[in-house]
GROMACS .gro file of C-alpha atoms in nm:
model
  261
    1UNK     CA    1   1.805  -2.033   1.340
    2UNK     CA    2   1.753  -2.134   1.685
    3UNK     CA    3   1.733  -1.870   1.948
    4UNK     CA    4   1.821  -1.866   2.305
    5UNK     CA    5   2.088  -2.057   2.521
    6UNK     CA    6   1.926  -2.412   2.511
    7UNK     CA    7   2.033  -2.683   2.241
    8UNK     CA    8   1.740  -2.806   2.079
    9UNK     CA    9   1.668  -3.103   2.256
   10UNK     CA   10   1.682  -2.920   2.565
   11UNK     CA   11   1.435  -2.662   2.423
   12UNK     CA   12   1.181  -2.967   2.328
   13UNK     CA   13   1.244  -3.116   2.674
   14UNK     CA   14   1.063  -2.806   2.792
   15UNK     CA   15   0.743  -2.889   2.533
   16UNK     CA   16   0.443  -3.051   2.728
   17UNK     CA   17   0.142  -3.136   2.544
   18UNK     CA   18  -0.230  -3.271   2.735
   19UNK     CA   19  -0.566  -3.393   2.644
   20UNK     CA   20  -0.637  -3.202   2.992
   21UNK     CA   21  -0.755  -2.797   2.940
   22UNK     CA   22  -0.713  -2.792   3.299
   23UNK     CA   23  -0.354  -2.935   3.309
   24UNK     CA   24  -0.241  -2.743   3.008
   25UNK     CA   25  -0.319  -2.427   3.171
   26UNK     CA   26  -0.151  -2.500   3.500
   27UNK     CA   27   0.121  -2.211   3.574
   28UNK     CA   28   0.097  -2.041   3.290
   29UNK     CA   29   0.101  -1.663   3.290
   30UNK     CA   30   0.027  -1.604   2.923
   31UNK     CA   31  -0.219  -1.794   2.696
   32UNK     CA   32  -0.148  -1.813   2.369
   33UNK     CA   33  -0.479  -1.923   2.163
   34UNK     CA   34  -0.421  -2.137   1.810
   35UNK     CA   35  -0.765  -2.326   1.681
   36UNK     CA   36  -0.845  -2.253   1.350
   37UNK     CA   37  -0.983  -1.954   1.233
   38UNK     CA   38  -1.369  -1.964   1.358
   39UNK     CA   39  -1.521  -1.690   1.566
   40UNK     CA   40  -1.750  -2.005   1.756
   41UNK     CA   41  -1.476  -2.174   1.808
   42UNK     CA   42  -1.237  -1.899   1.953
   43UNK     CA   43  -1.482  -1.763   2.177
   44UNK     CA   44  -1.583  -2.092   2.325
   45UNK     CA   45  -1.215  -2.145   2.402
   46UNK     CA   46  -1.178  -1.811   2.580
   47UNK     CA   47  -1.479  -1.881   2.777
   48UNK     CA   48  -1.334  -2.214   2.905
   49UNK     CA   49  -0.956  -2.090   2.934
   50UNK     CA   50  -1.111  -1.757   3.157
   51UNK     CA   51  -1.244  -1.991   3.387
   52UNK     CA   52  -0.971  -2.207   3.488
   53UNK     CA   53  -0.673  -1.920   3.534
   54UNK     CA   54  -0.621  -1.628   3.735
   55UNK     CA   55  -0.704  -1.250   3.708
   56UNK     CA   56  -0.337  -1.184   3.636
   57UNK     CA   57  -0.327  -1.426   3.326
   58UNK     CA   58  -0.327  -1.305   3.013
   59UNK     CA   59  -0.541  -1.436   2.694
   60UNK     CA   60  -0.425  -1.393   2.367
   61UNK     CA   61  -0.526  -1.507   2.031
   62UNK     CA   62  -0.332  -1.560   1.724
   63UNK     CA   63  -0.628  -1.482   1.471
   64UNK     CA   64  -0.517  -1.327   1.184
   65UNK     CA   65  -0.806  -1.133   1.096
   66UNK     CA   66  -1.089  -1.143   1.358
   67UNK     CA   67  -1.179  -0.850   1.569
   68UNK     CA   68  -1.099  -0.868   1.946
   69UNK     CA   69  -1.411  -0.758   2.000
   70UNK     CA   70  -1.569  -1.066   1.889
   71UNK     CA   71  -1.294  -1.275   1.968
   72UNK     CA   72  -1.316  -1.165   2.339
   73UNK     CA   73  -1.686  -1.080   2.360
   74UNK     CA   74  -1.715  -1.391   2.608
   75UNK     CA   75  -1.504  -1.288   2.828
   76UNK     CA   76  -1.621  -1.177   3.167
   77UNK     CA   77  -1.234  -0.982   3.212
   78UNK     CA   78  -1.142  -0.856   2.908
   79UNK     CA   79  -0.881  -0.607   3.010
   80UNK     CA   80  -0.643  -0.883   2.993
   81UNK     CA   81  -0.715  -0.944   2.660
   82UNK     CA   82  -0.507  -0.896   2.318
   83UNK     CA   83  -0.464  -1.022   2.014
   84UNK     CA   84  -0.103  -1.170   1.937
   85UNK     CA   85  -0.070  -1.223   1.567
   86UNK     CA   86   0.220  -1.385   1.421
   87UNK     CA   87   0.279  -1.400   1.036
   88UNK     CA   88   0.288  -1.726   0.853
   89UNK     CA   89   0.573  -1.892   0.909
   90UNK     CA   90   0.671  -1.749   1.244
   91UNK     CA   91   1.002  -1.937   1.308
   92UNK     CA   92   1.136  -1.748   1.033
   93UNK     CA   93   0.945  -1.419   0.973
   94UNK     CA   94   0.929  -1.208   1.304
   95UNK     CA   95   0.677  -0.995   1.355
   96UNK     CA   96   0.393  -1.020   1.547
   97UNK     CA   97   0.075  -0.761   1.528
   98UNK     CA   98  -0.044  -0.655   1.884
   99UNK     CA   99  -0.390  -0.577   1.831
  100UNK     CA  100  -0.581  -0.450   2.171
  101UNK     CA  101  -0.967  -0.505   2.276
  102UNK     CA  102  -1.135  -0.166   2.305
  103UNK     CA  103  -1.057  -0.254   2.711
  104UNK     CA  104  -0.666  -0.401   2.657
  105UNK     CA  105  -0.503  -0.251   2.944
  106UNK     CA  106  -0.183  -0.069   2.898
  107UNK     CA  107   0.005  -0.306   3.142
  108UNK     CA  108  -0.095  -0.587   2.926
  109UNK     CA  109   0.007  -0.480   2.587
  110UNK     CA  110   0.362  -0.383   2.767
  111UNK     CA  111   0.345  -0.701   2.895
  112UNK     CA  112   0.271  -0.921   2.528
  113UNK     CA  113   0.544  -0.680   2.372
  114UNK     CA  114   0.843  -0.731   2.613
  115UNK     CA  115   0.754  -1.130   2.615
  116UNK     CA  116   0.718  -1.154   2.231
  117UNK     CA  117   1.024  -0.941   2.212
  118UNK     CA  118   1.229  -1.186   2.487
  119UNK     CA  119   1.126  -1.481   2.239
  120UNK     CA  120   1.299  -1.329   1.950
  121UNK     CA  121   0.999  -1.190   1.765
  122UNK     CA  122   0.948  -0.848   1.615
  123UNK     CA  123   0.625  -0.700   1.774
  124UNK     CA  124   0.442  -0.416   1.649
  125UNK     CA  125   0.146  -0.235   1.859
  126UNK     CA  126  -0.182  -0.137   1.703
  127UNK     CA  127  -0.322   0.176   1.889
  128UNK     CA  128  -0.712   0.060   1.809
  129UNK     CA  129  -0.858  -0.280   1.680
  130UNK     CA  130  -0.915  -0.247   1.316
  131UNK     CA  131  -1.044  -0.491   1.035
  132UNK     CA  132  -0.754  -0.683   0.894
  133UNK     CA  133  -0.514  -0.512   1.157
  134UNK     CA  134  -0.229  -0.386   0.967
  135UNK     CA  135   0.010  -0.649   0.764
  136UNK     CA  136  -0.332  -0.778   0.596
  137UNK     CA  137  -0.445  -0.427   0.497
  138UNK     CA  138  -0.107  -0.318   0.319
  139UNK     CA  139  -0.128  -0.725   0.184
  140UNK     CA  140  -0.463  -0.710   0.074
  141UNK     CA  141  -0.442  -0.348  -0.128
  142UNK     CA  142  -0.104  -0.508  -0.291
  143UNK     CA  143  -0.272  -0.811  -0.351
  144UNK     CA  144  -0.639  -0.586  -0.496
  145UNK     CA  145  -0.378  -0.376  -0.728
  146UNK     CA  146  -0.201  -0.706  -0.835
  147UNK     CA  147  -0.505  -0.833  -0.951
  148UNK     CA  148  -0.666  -0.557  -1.141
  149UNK     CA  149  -0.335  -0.505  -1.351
  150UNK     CA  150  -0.363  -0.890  -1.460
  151UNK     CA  151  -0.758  -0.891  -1.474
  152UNK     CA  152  -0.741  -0.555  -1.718
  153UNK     CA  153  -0.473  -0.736  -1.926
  154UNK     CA  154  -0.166  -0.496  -1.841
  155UNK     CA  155   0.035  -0.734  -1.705
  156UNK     CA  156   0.144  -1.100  -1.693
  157UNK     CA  157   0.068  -1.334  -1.336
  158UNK     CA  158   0.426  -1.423  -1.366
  159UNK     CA  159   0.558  -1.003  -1.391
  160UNK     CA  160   0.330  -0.892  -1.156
  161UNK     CA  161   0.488  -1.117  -0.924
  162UNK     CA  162   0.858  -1.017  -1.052
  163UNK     CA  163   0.758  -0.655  -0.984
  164UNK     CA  164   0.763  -0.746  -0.614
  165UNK     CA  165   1.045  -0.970  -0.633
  166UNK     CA  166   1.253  -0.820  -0.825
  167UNK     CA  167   1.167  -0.484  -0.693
  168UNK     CA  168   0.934  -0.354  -0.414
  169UNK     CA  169   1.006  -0.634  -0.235
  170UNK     CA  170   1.385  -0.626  -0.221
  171UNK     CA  171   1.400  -0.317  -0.027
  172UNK     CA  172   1.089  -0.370   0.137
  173UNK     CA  173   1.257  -0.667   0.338
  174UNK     CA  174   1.475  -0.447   0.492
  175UNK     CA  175   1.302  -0.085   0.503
  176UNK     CA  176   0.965  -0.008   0.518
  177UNK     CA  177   0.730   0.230   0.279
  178UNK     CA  178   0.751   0.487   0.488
  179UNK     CA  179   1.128   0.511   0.529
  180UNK     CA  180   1.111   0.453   0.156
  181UNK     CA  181   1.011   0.775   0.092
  182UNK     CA  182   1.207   0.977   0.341
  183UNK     CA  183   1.458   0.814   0.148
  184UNK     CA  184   1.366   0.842  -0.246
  185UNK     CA  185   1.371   1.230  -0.225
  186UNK     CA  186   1.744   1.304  -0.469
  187UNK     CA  187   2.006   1.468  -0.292
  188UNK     CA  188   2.021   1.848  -0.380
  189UNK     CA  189   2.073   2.179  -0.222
  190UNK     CA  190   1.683   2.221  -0.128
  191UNK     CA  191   1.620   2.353   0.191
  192UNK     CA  192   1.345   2.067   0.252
  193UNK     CA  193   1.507   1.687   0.315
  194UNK     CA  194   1.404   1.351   0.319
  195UNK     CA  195   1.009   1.285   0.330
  196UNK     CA  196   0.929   1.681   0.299
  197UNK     CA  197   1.128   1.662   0.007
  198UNK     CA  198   0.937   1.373  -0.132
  199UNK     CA  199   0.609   1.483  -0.095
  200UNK     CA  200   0.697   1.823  -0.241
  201UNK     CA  201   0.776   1.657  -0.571
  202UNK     CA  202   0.623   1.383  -0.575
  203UNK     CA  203   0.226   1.391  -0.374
  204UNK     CA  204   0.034   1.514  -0.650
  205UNK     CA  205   0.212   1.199  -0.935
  206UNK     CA  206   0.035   0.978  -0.635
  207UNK     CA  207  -0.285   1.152  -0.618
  208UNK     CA  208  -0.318   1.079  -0.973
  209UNK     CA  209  -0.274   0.742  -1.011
  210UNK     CA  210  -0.444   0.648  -0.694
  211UNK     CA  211  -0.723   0.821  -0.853
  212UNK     CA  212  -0.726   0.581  -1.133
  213UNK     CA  213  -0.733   0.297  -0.951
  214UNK     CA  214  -1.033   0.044  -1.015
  215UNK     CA  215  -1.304  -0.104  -0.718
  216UNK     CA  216  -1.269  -0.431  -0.540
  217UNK     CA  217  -1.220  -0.700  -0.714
  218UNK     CA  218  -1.467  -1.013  -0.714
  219UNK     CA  219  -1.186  -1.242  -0.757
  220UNK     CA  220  -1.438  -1.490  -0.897
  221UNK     CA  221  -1.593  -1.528  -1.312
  222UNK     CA  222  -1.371  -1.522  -1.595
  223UNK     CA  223  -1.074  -1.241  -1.416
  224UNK     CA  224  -1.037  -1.580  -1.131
  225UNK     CA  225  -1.038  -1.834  -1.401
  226UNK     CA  226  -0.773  -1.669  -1.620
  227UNK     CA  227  -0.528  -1.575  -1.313
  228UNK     CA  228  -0.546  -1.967  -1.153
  229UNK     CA  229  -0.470  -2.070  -1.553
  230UNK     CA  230  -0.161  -1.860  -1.532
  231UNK     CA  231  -0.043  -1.948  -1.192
  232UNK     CA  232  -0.090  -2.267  -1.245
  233UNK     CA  233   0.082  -2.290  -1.600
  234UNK     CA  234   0.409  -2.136  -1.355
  235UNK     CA  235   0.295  -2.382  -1.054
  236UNK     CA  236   0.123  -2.632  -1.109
  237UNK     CA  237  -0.186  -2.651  -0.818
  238UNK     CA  238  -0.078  -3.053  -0.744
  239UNK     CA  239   0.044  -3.134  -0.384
  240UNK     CA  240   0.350  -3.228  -0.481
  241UNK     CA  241   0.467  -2.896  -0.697
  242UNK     CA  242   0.299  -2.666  -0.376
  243UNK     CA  243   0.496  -2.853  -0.150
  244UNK     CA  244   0.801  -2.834  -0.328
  245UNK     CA  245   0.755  -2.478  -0.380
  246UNK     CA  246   0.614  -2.405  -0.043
  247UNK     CA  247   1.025  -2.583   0.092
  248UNK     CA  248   1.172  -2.349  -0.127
  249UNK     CA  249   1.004  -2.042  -0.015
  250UNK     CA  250   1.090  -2.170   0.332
  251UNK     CA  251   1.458  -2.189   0.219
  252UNK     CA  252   1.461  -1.850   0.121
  253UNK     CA  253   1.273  -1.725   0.448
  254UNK     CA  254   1.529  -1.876   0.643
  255UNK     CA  255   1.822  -1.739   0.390
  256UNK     CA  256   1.640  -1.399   0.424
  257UNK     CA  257   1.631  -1.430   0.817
  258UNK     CA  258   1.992  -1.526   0.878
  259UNK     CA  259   2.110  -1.222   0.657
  260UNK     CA  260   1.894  -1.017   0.852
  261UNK     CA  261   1.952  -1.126   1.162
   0.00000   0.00000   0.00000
C-alpha cells in the first residue's frame, strides 16, 4: 500500500512533529488543519496559523461537515482558503472532497487538487460550499432510508446492511450512481442509449417510490433502541468486538484498494 519512491523508513524520516506552532509552520506551503471537529476550535487555529505564514500559503481544513464559511470566518485572507476533506480511513480510501469558501480562488483549488492528486488521493471539486458537502449527503439519505425500512419493520438491521453489501455496494466500489444508470438501460434496437434510455423507462418507477418515502428520522425513542438491540445482537458494542471488527473492515479496505489500484 505504500505510495511513492521512498521505503518506509525513509518516508517517516521525513515526519517532524513540535510543541512549537511557529516551528511547525516553518516552510510549509500548504496547511493541512486536523483538531477535532469544533467550529471554536478550528477557527482559533486558523486565526493563529494566518498569522505566522505567508500570503502565498494555503489553509485547509479537514472538517468533515463544517461550512468554510464558518470555518474560515477568522480569517483576514480567505481566498486562500479550502476545505480538504478526506474520508475515514484515508490511507486506504482515496478521495478527498474539495469544498471552496464563497472567496476560494481558482488558483487555489487547482493548486489542493494537483497536490492531493501527487499524494495518491482521489480529489473531487465542489463548485459551491454546501451542508454536508457531498459524500455525507449521498451517506446520510442511504443511511435516513436504511433506517426507516428497519424502524417501519420491513426489514432486518442485519439485511439492510446485506442489501449494500451484497448489492449496491459491490458495484458502487467501482462505478458510481450515475454511471449506474447510463449503464442499467438493456441493450435493444432503440434509437435512445445509455442514461436517455434509462430515464425513458425507468423516471416515473423513481418518482413513485421517492414519493413514498417517510420524513427524517429522530434516530432516538423506541425506532433507536430497537436498531442498537439488533446491531448489537450482530456486534456486540464492547471495545474489544468494535475493534476486532473495525481490523477487519480495515482488511477489507486495504483488499478493496489493492484490487483497485
Amino acid at each position: 500500500m505504500l505510495r511513492g519512491n521512498l521505503n518506509a523508513a525513509e518516508q517517516l524520516s521525513l515526519l517532524s512533529s513540535h510543541d512549537d506552532l511557529q516551528q511547525a509552520l516553518e516552510g510549509a506551503f500548504f496547511v493541512q488543519e486536523c483538531v477535532f471537529e469544533d467550529l471554536e476550535a478550528k477557527q482559533t487555529v486558523f486565526q493563529e496559523v494566518e498569522n505566522l505564514v505567508t500570503e502565498n500559503v494555503i489553509l485547509s481544513s479537514s472538517t468533515s461537515c463544517l461550512m468554510p464559511s464558518n470555518v474560515f470566518s477568522r480569517v483576514q485572507n480567505q481566498t486562500r482558503c479550502i476545505i480538504s476533506h478526506p474520508v475515514n480511513p484515508p490511507y486506504y480510501v482515496r478521495l478527498v472532497e474539495l469544498v471552496p469558501h464563497p472567496k476560494t480562488l481558482d488558483t487555489v483549488m487547482d493548486a489542493a487538487y494537483s497536490l492531493m492528486t501527487d499524494v495518491g488521493q482521489a480529489p473531487v471539486r465542489l463548485r459551491k460550499e454546501i451542508d454536508g458537502f457531498a459524500l455525507n449527503r449521498v451517506q446520510y439519505a442511504i443511511i435516513a432510508e436504511s433506517w426507516r425500512l428497519v424502524q417501519d419493520g420491513v426489514i432486518s438491521v442485519e439485511d439492510i446492511d446485506l442489501v449494500m453489501s451484497e448489492g449496491l455496494g459491490m458495484r458502487y466500489a467501482f462505478i458510481g450512481p450515475i454511471e449506474t444508470m447510463h449503464l442499467n438501460a438493456p441493450e435493444g434496437k432503440l434509437r435512445l442509449k445509455g442514461i436517455e434510455d434509462y430515464l425513458q423507462r425507468y423516471s416515473e418507477g423513481i418518482k413513485r417510490v421517492l414519493n413514498t418515502f417517510g420524513p427524517v428520522p429522530e434516530f432516538s425513542g423506541e425506532a433507536a433502541a430497537r436498531i442498537t438491540k439488533e446491531i448489537c445482537e450482530l456486534i456486540p458494542g464492547d471495545q474489544e468486538h468494535l475493534t476486532a471488527r473495525r481490523e477487519r473492515r480495515d482488511q477489507l479496505l486495504m483488499g478493496l484498494a489493492k484490487l483497485k489500484k
